XYZ file of C-alpha atoms in Angstrom:
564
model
C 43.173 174.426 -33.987
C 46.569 173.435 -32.722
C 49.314 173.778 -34.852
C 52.823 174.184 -35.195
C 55.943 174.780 -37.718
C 58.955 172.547 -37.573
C 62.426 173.537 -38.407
C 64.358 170.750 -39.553
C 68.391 170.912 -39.887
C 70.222 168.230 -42.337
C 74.042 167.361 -41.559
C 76.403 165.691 -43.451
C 76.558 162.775 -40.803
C 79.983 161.604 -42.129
C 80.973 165.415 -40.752
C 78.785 166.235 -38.411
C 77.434 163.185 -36.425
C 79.105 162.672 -33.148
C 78.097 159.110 -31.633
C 75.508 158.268 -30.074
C 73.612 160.369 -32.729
C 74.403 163.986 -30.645
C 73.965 166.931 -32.573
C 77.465 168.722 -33.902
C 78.223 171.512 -30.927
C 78.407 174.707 -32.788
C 74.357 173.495 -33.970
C 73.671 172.878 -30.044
C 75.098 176.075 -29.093
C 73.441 177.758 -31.647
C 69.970 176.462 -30.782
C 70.701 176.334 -27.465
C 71.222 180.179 -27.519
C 68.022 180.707 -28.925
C 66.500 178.593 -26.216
C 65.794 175.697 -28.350
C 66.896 172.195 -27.845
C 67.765 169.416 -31.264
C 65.573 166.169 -31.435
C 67.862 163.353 -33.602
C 65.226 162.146 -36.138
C 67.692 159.924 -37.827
C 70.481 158.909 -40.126
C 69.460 157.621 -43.785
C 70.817 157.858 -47.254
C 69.574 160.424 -49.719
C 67.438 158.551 -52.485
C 68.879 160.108 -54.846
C 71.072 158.086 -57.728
C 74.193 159.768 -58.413
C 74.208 159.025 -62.373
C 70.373 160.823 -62.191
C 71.593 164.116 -60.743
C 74.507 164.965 -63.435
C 76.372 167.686 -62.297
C 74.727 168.076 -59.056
C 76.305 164.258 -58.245
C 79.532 165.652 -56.999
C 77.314 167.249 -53.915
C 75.687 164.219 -52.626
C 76.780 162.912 -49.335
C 76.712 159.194 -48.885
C 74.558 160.045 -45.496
C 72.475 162.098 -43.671
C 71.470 163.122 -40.566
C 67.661 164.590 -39.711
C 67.124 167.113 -36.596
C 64.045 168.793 -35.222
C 64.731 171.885 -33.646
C 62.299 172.816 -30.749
C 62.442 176.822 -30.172
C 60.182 179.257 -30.058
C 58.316 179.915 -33.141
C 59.264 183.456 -33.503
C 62.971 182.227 -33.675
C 62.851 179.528 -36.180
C 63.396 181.798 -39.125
C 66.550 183.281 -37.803
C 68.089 180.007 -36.514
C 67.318 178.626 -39.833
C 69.339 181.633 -41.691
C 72.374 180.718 -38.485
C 72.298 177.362 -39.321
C 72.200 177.491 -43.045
C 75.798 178.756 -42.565
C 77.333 176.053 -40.845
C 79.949 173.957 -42.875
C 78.484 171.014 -41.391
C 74.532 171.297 -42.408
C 73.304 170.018 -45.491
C 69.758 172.361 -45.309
C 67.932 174.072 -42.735
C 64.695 174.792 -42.876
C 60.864 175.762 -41.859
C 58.010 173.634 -42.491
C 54.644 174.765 -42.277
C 52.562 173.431 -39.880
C 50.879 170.134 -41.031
C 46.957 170.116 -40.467
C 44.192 168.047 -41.602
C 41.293 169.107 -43.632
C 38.301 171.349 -41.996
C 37.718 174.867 -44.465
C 35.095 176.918 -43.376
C 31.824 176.795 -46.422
C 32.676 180.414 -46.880
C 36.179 180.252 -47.879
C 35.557 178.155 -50.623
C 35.063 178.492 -54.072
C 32.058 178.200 -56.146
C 29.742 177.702 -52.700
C 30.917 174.304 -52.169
C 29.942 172.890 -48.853
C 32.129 173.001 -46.118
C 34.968 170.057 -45.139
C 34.505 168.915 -41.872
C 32.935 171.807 -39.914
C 30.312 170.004 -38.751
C 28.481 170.798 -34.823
C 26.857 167.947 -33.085
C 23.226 167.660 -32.582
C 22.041 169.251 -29.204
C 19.538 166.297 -28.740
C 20.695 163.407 -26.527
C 20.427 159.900 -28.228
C 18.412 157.286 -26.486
C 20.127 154.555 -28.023
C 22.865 154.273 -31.173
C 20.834 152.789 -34.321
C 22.408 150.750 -36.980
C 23.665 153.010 -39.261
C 25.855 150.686 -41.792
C 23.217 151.122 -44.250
C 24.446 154.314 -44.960
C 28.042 152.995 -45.500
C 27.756 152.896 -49.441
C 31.569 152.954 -49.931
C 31.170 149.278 -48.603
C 28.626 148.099 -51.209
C 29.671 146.680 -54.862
C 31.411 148.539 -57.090
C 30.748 150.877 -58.765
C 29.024 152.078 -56.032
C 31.368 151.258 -53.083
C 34.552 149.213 -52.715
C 32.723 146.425 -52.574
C 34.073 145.685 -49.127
C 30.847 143.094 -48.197
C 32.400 140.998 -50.556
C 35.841 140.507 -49.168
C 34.429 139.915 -45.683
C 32.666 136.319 -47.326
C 36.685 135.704 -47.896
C 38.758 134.616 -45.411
C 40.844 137.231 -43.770
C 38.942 139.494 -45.638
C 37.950 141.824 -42.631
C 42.020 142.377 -42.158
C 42.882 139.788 -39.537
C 46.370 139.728 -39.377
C 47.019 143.449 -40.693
C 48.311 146.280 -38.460
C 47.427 149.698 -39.659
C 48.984 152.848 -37.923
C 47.150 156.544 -38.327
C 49.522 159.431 -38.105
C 47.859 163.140 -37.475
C 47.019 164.784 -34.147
C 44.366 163.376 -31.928
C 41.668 160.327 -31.462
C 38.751 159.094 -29.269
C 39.429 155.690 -28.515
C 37.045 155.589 -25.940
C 34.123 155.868 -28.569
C 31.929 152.686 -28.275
C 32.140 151.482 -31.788
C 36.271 151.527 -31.216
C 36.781 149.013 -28.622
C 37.823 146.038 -30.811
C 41.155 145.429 -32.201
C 42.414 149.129 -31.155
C 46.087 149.855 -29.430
C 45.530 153.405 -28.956
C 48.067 155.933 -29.542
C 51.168 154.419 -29.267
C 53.690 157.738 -29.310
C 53.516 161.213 -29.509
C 50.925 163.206 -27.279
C 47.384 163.986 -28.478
C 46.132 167.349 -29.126
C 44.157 168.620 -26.999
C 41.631 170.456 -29.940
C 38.407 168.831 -30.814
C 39.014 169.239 -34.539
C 41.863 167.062 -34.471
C 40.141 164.814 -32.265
C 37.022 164.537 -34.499
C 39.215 164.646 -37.399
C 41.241 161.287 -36.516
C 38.334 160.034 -34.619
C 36.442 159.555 -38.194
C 39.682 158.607 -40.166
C 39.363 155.157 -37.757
C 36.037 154.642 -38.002
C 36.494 153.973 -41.310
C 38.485 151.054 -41.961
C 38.825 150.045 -37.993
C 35.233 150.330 -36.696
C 33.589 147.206 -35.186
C 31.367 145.373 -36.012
C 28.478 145.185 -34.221
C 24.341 145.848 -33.967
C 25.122 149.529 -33.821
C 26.326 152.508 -35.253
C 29.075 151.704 -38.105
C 31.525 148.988 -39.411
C 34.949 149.461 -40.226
C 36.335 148.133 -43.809
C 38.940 145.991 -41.870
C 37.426 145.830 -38.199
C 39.912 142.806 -37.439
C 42.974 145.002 -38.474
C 44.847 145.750 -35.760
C 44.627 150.011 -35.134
C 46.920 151.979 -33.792
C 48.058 155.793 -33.643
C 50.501 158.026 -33.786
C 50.494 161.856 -32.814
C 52.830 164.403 -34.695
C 52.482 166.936 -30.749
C 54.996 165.977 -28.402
C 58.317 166.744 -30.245
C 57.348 164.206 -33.003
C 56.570 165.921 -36.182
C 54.886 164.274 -39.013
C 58.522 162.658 -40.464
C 59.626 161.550 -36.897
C 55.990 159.645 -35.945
C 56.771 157.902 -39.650
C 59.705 156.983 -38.658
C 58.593 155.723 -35.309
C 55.115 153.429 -37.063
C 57.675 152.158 -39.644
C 59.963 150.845 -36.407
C 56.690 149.512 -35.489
C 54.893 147.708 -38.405
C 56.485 144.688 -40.559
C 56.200 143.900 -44.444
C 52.401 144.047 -45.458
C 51.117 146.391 -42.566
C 49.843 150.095 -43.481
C 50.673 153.915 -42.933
C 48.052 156.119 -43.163
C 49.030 159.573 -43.420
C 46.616 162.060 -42.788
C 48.270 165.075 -42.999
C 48.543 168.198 -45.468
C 50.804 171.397 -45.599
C 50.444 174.854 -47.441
C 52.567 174.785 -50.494
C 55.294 176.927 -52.597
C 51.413 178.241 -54.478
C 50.760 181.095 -51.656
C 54.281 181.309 -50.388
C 53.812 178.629 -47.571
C 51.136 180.866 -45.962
C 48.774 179.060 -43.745
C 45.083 179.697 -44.518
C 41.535 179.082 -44.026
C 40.377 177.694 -47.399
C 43.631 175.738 -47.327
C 44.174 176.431 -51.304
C 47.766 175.581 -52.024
C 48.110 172.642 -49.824
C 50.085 170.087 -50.840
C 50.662 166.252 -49.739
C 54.087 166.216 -47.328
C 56.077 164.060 -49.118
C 57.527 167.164 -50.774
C 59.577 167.992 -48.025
C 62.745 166.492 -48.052
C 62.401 164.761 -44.023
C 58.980 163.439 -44.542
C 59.944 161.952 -47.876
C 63.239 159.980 -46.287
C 60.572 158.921 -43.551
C 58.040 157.663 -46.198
C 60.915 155.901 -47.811
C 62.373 154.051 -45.079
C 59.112 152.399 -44.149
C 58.638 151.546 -47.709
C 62.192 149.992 -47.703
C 61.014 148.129 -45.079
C 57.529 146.769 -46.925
C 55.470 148.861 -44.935
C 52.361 150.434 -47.232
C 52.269 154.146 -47.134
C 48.826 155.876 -47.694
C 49.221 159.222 -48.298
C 46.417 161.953 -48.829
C 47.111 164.204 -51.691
C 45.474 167.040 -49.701
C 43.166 169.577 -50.085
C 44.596 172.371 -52.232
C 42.646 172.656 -55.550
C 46.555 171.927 -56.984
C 47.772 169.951 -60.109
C 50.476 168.399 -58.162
C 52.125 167.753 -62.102
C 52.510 171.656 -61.905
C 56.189 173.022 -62.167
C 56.238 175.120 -59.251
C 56.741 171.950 -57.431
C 60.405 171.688 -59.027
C 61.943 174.684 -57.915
C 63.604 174.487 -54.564
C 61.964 176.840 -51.943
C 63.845 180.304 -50.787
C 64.712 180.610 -46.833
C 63.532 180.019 -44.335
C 61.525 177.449 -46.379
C 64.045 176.104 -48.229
C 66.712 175.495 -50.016
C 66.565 171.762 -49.901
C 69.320 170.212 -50.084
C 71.468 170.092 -53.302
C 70.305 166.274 -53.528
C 66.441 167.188 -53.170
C 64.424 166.649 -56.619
C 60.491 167.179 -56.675
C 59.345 163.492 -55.432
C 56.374 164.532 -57.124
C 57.725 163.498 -60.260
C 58.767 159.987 -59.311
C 62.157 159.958 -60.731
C 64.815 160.687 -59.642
C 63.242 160.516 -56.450
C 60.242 158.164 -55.558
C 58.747 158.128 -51.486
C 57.251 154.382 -52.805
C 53.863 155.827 -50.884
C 50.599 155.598 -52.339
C 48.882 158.770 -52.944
C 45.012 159.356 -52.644
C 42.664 161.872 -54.292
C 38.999 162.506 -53.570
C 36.170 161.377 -55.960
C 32.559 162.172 -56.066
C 29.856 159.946 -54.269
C 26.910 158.501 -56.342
C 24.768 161.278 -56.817
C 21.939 161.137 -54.430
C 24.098 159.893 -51.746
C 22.401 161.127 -48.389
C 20.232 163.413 -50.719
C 23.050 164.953 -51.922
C 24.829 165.500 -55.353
C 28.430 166.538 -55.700
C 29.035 165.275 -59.115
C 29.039 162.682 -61.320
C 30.100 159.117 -59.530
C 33.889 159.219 -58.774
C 34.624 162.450 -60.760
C 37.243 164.987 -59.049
C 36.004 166.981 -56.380
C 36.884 170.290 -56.920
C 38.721 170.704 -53.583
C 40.909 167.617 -54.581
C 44.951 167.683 -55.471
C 45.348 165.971 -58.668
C 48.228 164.844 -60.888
C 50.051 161.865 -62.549
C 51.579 160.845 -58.733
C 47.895 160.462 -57.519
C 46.971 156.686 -57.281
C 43.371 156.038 -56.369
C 40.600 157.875 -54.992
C 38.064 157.039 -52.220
C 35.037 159.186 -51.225
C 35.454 162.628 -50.914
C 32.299 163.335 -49.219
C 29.214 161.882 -47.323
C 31.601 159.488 -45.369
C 29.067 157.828 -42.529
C 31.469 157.130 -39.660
C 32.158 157.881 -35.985
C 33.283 161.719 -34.644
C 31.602 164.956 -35.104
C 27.731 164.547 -33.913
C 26.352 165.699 -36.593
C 24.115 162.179 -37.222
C 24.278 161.565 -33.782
C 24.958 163.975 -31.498
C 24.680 164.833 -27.630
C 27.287 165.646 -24.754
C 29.240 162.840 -24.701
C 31.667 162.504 -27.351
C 31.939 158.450 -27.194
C 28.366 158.332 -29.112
C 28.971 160.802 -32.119
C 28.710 160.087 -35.293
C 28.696 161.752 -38.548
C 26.849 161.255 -42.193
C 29.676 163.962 -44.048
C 33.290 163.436 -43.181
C 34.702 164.720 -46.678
C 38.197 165.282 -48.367
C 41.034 163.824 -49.137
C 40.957 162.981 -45.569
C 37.695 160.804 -46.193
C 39.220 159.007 -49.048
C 42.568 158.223 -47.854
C 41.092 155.688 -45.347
C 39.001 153.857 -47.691
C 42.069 152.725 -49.765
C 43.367 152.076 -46.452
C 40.729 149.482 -45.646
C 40.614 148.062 -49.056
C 44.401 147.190 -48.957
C 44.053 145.844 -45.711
C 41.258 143.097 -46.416
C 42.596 142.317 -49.398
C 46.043 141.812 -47.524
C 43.749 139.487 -45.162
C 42.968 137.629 -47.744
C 46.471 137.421 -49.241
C 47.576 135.834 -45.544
C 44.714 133.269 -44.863
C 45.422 132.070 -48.453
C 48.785 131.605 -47.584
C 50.046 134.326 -49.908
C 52.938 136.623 -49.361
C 51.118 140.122 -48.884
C 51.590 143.161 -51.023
C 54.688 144.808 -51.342
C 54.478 148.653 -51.614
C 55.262 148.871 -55.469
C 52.980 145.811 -55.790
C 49.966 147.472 -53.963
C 50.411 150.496 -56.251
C 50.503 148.907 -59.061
C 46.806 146.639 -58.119
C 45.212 149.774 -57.327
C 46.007 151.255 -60.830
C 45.489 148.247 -62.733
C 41.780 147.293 -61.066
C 38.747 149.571 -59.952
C 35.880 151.775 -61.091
C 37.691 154.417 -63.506
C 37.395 158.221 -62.839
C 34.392 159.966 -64.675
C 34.185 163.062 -65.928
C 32.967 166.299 -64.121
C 32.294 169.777 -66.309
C 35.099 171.948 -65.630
C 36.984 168.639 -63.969
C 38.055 166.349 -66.795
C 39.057 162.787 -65.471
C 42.452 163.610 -67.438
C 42.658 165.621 -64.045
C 44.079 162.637 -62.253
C 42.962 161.223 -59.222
C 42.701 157.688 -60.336
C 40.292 154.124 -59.874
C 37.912 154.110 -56.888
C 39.171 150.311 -55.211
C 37.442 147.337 -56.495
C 38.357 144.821 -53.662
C 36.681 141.911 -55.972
C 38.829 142.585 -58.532
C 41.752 143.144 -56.264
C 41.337 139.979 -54.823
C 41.267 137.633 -58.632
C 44.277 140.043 -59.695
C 46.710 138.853 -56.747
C 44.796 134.739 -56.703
C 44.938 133.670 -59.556
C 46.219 130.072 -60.137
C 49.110 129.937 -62.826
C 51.775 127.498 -63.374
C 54.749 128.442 -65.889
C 57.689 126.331 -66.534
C 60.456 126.824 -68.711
C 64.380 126.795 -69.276
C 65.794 130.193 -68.466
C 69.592 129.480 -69.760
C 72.072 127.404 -70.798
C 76.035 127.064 -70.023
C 78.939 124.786 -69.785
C 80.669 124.450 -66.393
C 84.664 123.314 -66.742
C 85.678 120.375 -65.191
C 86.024 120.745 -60.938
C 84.979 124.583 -61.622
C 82.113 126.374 -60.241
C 80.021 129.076 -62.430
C 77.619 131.363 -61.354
C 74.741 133.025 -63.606
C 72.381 135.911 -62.440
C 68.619 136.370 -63.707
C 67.520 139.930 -63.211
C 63.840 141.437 -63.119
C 61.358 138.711 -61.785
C 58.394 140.060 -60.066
C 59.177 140.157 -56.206
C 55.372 138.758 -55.684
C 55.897 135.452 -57.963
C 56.848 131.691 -56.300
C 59.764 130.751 -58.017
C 61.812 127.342 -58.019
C 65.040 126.969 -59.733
C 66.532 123.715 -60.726
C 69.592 123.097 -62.658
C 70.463 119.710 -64.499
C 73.050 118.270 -66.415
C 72.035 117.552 -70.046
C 75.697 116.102 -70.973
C 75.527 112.492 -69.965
C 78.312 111.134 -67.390
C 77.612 108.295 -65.782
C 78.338 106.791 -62.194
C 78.105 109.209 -59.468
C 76.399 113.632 -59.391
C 77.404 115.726 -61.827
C 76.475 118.824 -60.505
C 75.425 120.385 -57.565
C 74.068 124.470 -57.306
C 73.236 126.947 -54.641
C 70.576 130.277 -55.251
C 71.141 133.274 -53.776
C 68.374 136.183 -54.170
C 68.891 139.730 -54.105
C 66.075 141.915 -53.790
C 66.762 144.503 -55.973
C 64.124 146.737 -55.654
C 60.650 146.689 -53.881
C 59.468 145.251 -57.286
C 62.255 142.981 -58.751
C 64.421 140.047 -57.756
C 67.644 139.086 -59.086
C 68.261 135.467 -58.484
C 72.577 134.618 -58.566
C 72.925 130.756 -59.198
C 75.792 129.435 -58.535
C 76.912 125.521 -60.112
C 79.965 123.700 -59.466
C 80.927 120.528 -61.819
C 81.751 117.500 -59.205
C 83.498 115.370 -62.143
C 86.587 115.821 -64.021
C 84.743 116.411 -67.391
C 82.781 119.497 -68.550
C 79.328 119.086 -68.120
C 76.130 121.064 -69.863
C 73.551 122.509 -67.532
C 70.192 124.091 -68.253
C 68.591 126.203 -65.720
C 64.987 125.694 -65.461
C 62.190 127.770 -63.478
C 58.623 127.332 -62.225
C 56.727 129.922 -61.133
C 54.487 128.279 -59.169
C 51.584 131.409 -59.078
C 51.286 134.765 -58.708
């Protein structure tokens, strides 16, 4: 399988950014020395609050810059220990390569099957049969996500929604992913089948048509595209290239995992110890930027057997792995630092499920990162959708299909899908769509709770399997509130302005003032709203009143929330 470390270099950009983004020139000579060239990721803040880091505060630059260097992998260590010493970098440092999930059966623990090492079938097909019948993560809950439903909604099959995958390689050319797909869109594809099967199955899921034959996406009118970390990219740079891409309400899927501080970063087979990427410090300021910008993140927890709630996560990593920089906190945590993404664990199918039992219903998977960051779950194994062969097999790739896509891989696209339909429905009822924090906090609040597995309680976390019935009555229902928020006296030919903190970003609000001191013969009053967005949850409203008479007049302020 093709992979590939990434050093990434961090300058204070207030020192070291010359314009036009060009890298400081003792870095360029350094890395140039070593035959490597920089790659400008790009500039962002650190999210990290000053009054959160205490002592640590005094450190914090107001802005930073993000590099890739491209050298030979034998030299990344060494230019990492160089750079490290520059008075201009912030952190150097060497990632280990990201992958997606395929462990070999026997490299696993307690004989579980293997995750996505599957051969085709030698035998050629005659013609692709209707396989959706298979598809139980689309029938009612508990069972599924009950994704049959939403399509009897309007905009429930995603019209409207643009989903990007980010991870190494697709078919596109299969012949149940001809509708609604852009392709890969940057990077270049790896050339290795397992990435190719790998992403190849991760669209199938939530993207593949509908038709007479083979499989149906959750979303198939969701507009698909992809992005490959080969080419230069890396998995924060093709992040930061989908969120340049996508608007407020469209989806990230991140498919990705890396080997963890558990095993010392070492890459290996049973990929034990791998941990979801948002714990680097450049993927993480990716992630956050497209959440800034309203884009959904779906992030798979990956494949590492690991309690991500585990301390080891807080320590920043030795060279060349580390150190982060001095503003870096374990994301994991979710305060100081929070990427805003929504993090996916794999559950057990119904047992039975293609003849097969891995537990009880929506229990942990062994295999499975858990932890208090973890969100929701989606099937973990027996995933029916296109890539592989092993259902359907033959020489041509464009007809494969499999019955046993598994891991957090599996899962990660079926929250994908269920946010995406229910954001279709959101838009044809002429809704504003989910906001990250908002989508986060539906998928916690609705679903079929985790169950119990022996040796895997569900106070191992991996959260609700989607419920996109229930989704759908949590964000419609019909509510009308009114009510008198404050009170004040504006001086005569003075204006005042007020501020209301903390309304939900996802409710309809009108504000009206009136005067309740009578004057009469011409307005009293007239006011002006201003709204600040004050996080991806909250919105401060500033309302500002000016008294048109030459007498002080009484206001009240008074809101209707017109639904949410």
């Amino acid at each position: 399988m093709e992979l590939e470390r990434e050093l990434i270099v961090i300058t204070r950009a207030e020192e070291g950014a010359a314009v036009l983004g060009a890298a400081p020139s003792d870095l360029t000579r350094i890395v140039s020395d070593a035959g490597g060239a920089m790659r400008r990721l790009f500039t962002a803040p650190p999210e990290a609050p000053p009054e959160a880091l205490g002592a640590a505060a005094g450190a914090l630059p107001a802005e930073v810059t993000f590099y890739r260097v491209d050298a030979p992998d034998e030299r990344l260590e060494d230019l990492a220990r160089r750079l490290q010493q520059l008075p201009t970098v912030e952190a150097a440092y060497v990632k280990p390569p990201a992958s997606p999930a395929v462990l070999a059966e026997v490299e696993l623990p307690r004989s579980e099957p293997g995750i996505n090492d599957m051969a085709p079938r030698p035998e050629e097909p005659a013609a692709t049969p209707d396989y959706t019948g298979r598809q139980g993560y689309l029938n009612a809950a508990p069972e599924g996500i009950d994704a049959r439903f939403a399509w009897t909604r309007p905009g429930g099959s995603g019209a409207g929604v643009r989903i990007i995958d980010i991870e190494g390689a697709w078919r596109f050319t299969h012949e149940d992913l001809v509708q609604n797909q852009g392709g890969m869109v940057a990077g270049a594809a790896s050339g290795d089948i397992d990435w190719r099967n790998h992403g190849t199955a991760v669209i199938g899921e939530f993207g593949g048509d509908r038709n007479t034959f083979g499989i149906t996406g959750i979303c198939p009118e969701a507009n698909v595209r992809a992005i490959s970390i080969f080419g230069g990219l890396g998995s924060a740079g093709a992040i930061r290239q989908a969120a340049d891409l996508l608007g407020p309400g469209d989806v990230i899927l991140i498919e990705l995992h890396r080997a963890g501080p558990r095993h010392n970063f070492a890459a290996r087979l049973d990929q034990a110890g791998y941990v979801a990427i948002e714990w680097w410090p450049d993927d993480y300021q990716a992630i956050r930027y497209a959440v800034n910008k309203g884009v959904i993140v779906v992030e798979a927890a990956g494949n590492g057997q690991e309690n991500l709630d585990d301390t080891i996560y807080d320590t920043n990593p030795p060279a060349p792995f580390g150190p982060f920089p001095s503003w870096w906190r374990n994301p994991y945590r979710r305060a100081p630092l929070d990427s805003g993404a929504i993090v996916v664990g794999a559950g057990a199918p119904p047992p039975g499920t293609h003849g097969r039992n891995h537990g009880p219903d929506r229990s942990r998977l062994g295999f499975s990162n858990y932890g208090a960051l973890v969100d929701a779950q989606g099937w973990g194994r027996e995933v029916t959708t296109t890539g592989y062969g092993d259902l359907q097999g033959g020489t041509n790739e464009d007809l494969w299909y499999t019955d046993t896509f598994s891991g957090t891989s599996s899962a990660s696209p079926i929250v994908v899908g269920a946010i995406a339909g229910v954001q279709g429905v959101l838009r044809a009822a002429g809704r504003i769509p989910m906001s990250p924090a908002r989508a986060r906090e539906v998928l916690r609040a609705t679903g079929s709770p985790q169950q119990d597995a022996p040796g895997r309680p569900a106070t191992q976390r991996i959260g609700n399997r989607p419920n996109m019935r229930q989704m759908i009555d949590y964000l419609l229902p019909t509510r009308t509130w009114i009510g008198v928020q404050f009170t004040g006296v504006v001086p005569a030919n003075q204006t005042g302005r007020w501020f209301t903190h903390s309304w939900p970003a996802h409710w309809y609000v009108i504000w009206t003032v009136v005067p309740t001191s009578v004057t009469q013969g011409g307005p009293q009053i007239r006011w002006r709203v201003q709204v600040e967005r004050a996080s991806d949850q909250h919105i401060t409203y500033w309302i500002e009143i000016t008294n048109l008479t030459n007498v002080p007049v009484n206001i009240e302020a008074r809101y209707a929330v017109l639904g949410w």
